[in-house]
Short mmCIF file of N, CA and C in Angstrom, two decimals:
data_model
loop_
_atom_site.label_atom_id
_atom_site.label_comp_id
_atom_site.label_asym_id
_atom_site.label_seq_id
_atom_site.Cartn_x
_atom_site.Cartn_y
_atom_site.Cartn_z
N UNK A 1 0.84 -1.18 0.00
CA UNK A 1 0.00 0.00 0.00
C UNK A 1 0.88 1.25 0.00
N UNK A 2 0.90 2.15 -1.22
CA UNK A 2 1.67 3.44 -1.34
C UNK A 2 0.91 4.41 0.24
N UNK A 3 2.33 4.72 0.52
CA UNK A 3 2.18 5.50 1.69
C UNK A 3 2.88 7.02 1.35
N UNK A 4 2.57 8.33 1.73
CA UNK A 4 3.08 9.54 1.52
C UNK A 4 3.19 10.20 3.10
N UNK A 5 3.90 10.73 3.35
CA UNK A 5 4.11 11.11 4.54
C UNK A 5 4.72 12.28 4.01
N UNK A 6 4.30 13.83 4.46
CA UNK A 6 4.49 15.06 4.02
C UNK A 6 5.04 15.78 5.36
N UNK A 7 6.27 16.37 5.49
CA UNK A 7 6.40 17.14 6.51
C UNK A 7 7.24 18.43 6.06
N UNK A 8 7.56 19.44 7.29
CA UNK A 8 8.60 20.47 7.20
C UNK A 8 7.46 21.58 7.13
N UNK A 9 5.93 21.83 7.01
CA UNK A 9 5.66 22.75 6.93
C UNK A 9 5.51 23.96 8.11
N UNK A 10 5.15 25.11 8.20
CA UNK A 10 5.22 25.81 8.79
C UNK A 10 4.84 27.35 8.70
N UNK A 11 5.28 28.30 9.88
CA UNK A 11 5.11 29.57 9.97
C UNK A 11 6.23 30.15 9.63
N UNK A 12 6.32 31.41 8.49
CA UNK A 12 7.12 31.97 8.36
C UNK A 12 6.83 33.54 7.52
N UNK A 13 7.97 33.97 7.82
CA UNK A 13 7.53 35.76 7.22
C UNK A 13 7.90 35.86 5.81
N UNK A 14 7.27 36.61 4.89
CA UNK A 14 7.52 36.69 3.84
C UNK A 14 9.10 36.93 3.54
N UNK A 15 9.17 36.40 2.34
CA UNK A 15 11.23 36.75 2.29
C UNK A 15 11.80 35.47 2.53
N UNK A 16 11.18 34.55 3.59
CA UNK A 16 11.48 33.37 4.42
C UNK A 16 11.81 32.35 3.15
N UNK A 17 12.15 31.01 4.01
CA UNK A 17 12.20 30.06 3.19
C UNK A 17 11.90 29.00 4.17
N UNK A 18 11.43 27.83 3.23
CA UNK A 18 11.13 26.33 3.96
C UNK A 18 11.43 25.38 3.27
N UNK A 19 11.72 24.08 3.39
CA UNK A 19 11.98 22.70 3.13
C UNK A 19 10.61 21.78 3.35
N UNK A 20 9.77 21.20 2.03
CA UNK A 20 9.00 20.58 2.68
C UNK A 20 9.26 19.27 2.42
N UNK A 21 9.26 18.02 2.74
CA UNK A 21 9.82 16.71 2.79
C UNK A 21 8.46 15.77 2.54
N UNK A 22 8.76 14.83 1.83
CA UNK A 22 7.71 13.89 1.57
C UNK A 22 8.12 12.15 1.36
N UNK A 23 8.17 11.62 2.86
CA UNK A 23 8.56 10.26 2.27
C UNK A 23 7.30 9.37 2.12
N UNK A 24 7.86 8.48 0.93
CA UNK A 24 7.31 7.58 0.28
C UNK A 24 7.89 6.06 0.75
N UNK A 25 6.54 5.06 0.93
CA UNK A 25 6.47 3.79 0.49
C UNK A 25 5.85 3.13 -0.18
N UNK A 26 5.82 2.08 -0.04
CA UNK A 26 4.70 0.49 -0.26
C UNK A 26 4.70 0.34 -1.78
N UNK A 27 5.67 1.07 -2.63
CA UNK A 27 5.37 1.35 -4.25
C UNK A 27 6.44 0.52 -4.61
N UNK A 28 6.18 -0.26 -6.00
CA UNK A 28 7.22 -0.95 -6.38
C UNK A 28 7.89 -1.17 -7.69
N UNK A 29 7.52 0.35 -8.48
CA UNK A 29 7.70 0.83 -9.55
C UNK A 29 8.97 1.50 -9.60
N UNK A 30 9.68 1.42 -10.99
CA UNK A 30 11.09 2.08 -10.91
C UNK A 30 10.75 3.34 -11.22
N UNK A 31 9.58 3.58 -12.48
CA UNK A 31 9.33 4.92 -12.74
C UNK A 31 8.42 5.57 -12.21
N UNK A 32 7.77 6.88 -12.13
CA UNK A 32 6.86 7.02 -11.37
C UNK A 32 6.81 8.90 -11.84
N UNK A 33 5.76 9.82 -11.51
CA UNK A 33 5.43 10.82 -11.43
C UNK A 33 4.94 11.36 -10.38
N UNK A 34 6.16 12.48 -9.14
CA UNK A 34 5.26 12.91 -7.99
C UNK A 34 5.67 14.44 -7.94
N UNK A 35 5.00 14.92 -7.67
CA UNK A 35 4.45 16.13 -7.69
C UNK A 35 4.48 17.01 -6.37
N UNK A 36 3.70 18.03 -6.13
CA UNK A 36 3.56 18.85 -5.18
C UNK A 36 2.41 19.80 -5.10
N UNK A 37 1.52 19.76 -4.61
CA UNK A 37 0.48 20.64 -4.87
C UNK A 37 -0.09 21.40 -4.06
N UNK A 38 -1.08 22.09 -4.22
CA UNK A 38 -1.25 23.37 -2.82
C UNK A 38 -2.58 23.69 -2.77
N UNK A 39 -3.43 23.70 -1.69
CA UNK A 39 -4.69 24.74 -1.63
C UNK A 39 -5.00 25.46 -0.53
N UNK A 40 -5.15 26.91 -0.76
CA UNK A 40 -5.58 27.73 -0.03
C UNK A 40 -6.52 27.85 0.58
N UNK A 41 -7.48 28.57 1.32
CA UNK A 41 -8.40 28.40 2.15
C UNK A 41 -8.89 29.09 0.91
N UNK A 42 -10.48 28.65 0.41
CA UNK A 42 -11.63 29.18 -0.70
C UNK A 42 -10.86 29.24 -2.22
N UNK A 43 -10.12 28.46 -1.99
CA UNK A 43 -9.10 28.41 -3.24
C UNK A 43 -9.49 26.44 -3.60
N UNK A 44 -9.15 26.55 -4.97
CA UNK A 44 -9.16 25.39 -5.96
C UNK A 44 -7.99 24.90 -5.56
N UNK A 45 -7.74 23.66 -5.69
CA UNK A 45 -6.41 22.62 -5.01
C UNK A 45 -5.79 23.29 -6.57
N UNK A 46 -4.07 23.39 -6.33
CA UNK A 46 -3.56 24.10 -7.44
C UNK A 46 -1.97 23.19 -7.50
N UNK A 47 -1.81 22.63 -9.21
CA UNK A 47 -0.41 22.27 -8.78
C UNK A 47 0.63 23.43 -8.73
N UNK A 48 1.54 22.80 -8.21
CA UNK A 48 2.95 23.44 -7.96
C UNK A 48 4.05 22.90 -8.29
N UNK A 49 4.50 21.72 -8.37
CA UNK A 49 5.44 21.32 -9.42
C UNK A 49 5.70 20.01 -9.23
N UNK A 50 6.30 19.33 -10.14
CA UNK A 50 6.38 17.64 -10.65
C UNK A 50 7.44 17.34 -11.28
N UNK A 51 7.83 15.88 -10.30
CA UNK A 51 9.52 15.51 -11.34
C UNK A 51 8.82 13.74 -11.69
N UNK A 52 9.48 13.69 -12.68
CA UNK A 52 9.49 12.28 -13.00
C UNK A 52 11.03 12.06 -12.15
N UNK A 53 10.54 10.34 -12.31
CA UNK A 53 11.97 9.89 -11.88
C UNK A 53 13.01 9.84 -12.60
N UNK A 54 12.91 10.13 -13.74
CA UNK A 54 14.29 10.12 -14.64
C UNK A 54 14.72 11.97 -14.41
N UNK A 55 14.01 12.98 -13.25
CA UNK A 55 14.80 13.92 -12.95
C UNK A 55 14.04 14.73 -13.80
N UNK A 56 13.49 14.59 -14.88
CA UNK A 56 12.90 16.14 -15.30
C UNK A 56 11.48 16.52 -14.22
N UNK A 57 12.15 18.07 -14.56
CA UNK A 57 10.97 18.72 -13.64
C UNK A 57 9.91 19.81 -14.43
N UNK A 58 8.97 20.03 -13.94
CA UNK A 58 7.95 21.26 -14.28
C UNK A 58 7.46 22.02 -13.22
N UNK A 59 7.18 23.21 -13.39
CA UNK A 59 6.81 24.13 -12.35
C UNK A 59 5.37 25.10 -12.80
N UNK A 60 4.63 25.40 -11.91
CA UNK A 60 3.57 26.35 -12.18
C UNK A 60 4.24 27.56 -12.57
N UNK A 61 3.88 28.64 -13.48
CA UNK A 61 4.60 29.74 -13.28
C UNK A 61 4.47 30.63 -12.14
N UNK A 62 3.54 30.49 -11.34
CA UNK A 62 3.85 31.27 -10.06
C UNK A 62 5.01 30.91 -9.20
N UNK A 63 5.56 29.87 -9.14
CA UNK A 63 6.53 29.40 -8.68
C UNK A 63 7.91 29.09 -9.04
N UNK A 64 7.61 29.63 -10.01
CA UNK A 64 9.75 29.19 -11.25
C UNK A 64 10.19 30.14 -10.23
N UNK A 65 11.46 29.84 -10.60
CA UNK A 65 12.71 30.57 -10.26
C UNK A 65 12.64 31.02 -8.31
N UNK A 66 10.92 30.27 -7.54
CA UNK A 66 11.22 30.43 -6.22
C UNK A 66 11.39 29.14 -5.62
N UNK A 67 10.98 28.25 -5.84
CA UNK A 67 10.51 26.83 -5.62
C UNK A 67 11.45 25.72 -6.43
N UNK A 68 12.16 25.06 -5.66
CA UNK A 68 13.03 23.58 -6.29
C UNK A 68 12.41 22.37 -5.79
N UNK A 69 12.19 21.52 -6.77
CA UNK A 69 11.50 19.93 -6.37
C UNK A 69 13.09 19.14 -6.60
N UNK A 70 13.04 18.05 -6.20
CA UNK A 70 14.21 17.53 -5.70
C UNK A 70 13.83 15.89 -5.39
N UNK A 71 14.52 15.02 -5.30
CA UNK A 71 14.53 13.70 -4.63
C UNK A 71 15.77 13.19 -4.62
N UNK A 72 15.60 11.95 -3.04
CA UNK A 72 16.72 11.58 -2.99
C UNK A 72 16.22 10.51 -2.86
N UNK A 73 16.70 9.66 -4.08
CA UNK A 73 16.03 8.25 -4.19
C UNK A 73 16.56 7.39 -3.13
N UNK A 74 17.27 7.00 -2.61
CA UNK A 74 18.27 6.80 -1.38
C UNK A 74 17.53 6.48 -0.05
N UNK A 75 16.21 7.23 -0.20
CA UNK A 75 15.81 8.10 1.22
C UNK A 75 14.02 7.84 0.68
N UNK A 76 14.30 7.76 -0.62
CA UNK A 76 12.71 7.65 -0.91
C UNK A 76 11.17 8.67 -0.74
N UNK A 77 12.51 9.57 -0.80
CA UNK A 77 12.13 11.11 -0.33
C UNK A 77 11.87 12.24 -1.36
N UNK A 78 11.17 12.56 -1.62
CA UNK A 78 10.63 14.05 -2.68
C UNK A 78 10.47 15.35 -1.48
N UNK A 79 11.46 16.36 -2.13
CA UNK A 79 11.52 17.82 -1.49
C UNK A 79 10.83 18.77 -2.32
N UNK A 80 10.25 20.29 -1.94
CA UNK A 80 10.66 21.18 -2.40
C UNK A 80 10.72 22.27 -0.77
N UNK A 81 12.29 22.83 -1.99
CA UNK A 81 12.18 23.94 -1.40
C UNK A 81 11.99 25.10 -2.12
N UNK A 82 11.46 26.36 -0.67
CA UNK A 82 10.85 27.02 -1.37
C UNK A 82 11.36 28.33 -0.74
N UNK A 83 12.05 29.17 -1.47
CA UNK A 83 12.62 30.30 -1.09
C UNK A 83 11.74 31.98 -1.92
N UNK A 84 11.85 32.73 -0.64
CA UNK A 84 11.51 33.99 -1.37
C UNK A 84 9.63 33.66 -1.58
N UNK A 85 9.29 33.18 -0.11
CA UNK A 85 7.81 33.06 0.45
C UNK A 85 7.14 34.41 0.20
N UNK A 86 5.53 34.15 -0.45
CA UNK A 86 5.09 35.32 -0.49
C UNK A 86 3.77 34.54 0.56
N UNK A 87 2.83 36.13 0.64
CA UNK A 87 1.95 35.73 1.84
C UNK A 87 1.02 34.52 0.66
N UNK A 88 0.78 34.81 -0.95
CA UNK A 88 0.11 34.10 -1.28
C UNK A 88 0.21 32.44 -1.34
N UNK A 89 1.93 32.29 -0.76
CA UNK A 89 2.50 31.08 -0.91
C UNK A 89 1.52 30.21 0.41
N UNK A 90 0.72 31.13 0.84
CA UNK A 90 -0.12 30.60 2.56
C UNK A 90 -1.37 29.42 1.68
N UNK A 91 -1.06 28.55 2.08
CA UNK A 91 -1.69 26.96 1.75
C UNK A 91 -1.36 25.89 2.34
N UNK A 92 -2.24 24.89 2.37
CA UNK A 92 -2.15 23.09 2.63
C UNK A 92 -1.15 22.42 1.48
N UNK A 93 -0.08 22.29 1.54
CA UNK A 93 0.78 21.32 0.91
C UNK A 93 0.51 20.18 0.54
N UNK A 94 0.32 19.52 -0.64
CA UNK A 94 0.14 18.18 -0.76
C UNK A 94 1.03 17.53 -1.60
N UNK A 95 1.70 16.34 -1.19
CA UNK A 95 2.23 15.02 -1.60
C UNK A 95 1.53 14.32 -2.41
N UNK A 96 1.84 14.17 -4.00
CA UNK A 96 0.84 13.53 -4.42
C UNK A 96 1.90 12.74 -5.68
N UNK A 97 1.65 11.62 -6.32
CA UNK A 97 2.65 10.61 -6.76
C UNK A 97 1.31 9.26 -7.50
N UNK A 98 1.69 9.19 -8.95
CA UNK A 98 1.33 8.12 -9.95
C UNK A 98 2.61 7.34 -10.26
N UNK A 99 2.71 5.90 -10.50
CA UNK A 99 3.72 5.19 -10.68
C UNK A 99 3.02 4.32 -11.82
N UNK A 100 4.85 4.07 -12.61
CA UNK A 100 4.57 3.41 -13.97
C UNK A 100 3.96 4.65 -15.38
N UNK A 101 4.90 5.36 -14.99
CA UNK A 101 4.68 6.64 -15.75
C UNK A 101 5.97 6.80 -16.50
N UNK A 102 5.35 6.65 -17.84
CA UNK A 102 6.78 7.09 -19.66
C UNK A 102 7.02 8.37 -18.89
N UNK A 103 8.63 8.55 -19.17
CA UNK A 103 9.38 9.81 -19.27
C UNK A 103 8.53 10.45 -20.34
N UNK A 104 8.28 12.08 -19.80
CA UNK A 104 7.58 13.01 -20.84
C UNK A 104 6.08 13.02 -20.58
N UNK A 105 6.04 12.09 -19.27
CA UNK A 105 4.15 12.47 -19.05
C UNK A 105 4.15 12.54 -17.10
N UNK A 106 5.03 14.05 -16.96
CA UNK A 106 5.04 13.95 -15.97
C UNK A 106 4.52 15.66 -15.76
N UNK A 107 3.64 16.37 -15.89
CA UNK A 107 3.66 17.82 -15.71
C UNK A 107 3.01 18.00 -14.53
N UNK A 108 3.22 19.73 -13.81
CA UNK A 108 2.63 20.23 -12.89
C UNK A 108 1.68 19.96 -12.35
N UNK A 109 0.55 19.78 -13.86
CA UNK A 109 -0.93 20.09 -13.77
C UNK A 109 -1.64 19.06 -13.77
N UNK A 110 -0.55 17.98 -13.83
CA UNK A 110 -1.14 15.94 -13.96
C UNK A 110 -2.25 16.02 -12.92
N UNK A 111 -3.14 15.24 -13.26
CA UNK A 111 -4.22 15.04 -11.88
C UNK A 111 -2.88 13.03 -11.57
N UNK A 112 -2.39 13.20 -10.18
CA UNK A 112 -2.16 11.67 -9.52
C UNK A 112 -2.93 11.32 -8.88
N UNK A 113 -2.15 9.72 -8.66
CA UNK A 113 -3.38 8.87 -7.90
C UNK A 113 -3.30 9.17 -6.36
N UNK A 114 -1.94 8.98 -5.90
CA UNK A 114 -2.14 8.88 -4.27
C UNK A 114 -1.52 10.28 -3.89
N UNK A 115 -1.86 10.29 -2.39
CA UNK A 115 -2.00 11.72 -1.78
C UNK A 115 -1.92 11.57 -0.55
N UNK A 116 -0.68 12.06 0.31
CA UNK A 116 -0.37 12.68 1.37
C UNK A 116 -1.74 13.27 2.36
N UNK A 117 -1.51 13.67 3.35
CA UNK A 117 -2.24 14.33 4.10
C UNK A 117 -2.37 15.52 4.41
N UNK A 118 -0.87 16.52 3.62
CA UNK A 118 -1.02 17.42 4.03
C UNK A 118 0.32 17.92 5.02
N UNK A 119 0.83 19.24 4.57
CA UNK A 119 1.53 20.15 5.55
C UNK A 119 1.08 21.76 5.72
N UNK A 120 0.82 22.13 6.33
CA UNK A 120 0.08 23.61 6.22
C UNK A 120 1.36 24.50 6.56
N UNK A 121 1.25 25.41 4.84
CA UNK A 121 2.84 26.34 5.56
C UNK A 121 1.78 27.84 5.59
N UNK A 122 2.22 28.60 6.15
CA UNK A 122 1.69 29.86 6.52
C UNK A 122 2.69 31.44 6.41
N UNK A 123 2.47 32.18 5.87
CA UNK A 123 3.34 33.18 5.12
C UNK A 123 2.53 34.39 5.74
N UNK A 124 3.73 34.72 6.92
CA UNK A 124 3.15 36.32 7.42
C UNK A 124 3.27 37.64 6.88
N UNK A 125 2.79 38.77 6.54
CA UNK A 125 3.30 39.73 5.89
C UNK A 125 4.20 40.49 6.94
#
């Protein structure tokens, strides 16, 4: 049974930065598509960015150039970090991951199958 376990979220002031961590089990696929996604309070669940396992990544454009997705296969672990927090960056974090996924069908905006519980980061002005 695929398991997601999402942590690192938190309170922080705009400018700030955070690490959010997501380990994975119970999956027994070499390839796979996991992601990162976000919803605000009265807001639509929104992605935020996605790596396949062969390392390519995609990003929402609200988030290029602030936000890095990352894994350390090692650890079985998917990161992002996220530097240069705005208050709009204030959302529920979600862990979310499809396996048995071709290189080249891995984007932001993929709807996946399994899903985390959640880290709530919070962005003060």
């Amino acid at each position: 049974q695929v398991q997601l376990v999402e942590s690192g979220g938190g309170s922080v002031q705009a400018g700030g930065s955070l690490r959010l961590s997501c380990a994975a089990s119970g999956y027994t696929y070499s390839t796979y598509c996991m992601g990162w996604f976000r919803q605000a309070p009265g807001k639509e669940r929104e992605g935020v960015a996605a790596m396949h396992s062969d390392g390519s990544t995609s990003y929402a454009d609200s988030v290029k150039g602030r936000f890095t997705i990352s894994q350390d296969n090692a650890k079985n672990t998917l990161y992002l970090q996220m530097n240069s927090l705005k208050p709009d960056d204030t959302a529920m974090y979600y862990c979310a991951a499809r396996y048995g996924v071709v290189p080249g069908g891995c984007r932001y905006y993929y709807a996946l199958d399994y899903w985390g519980k959640g880290t709530l980061v919070i962005i003060s002005s």
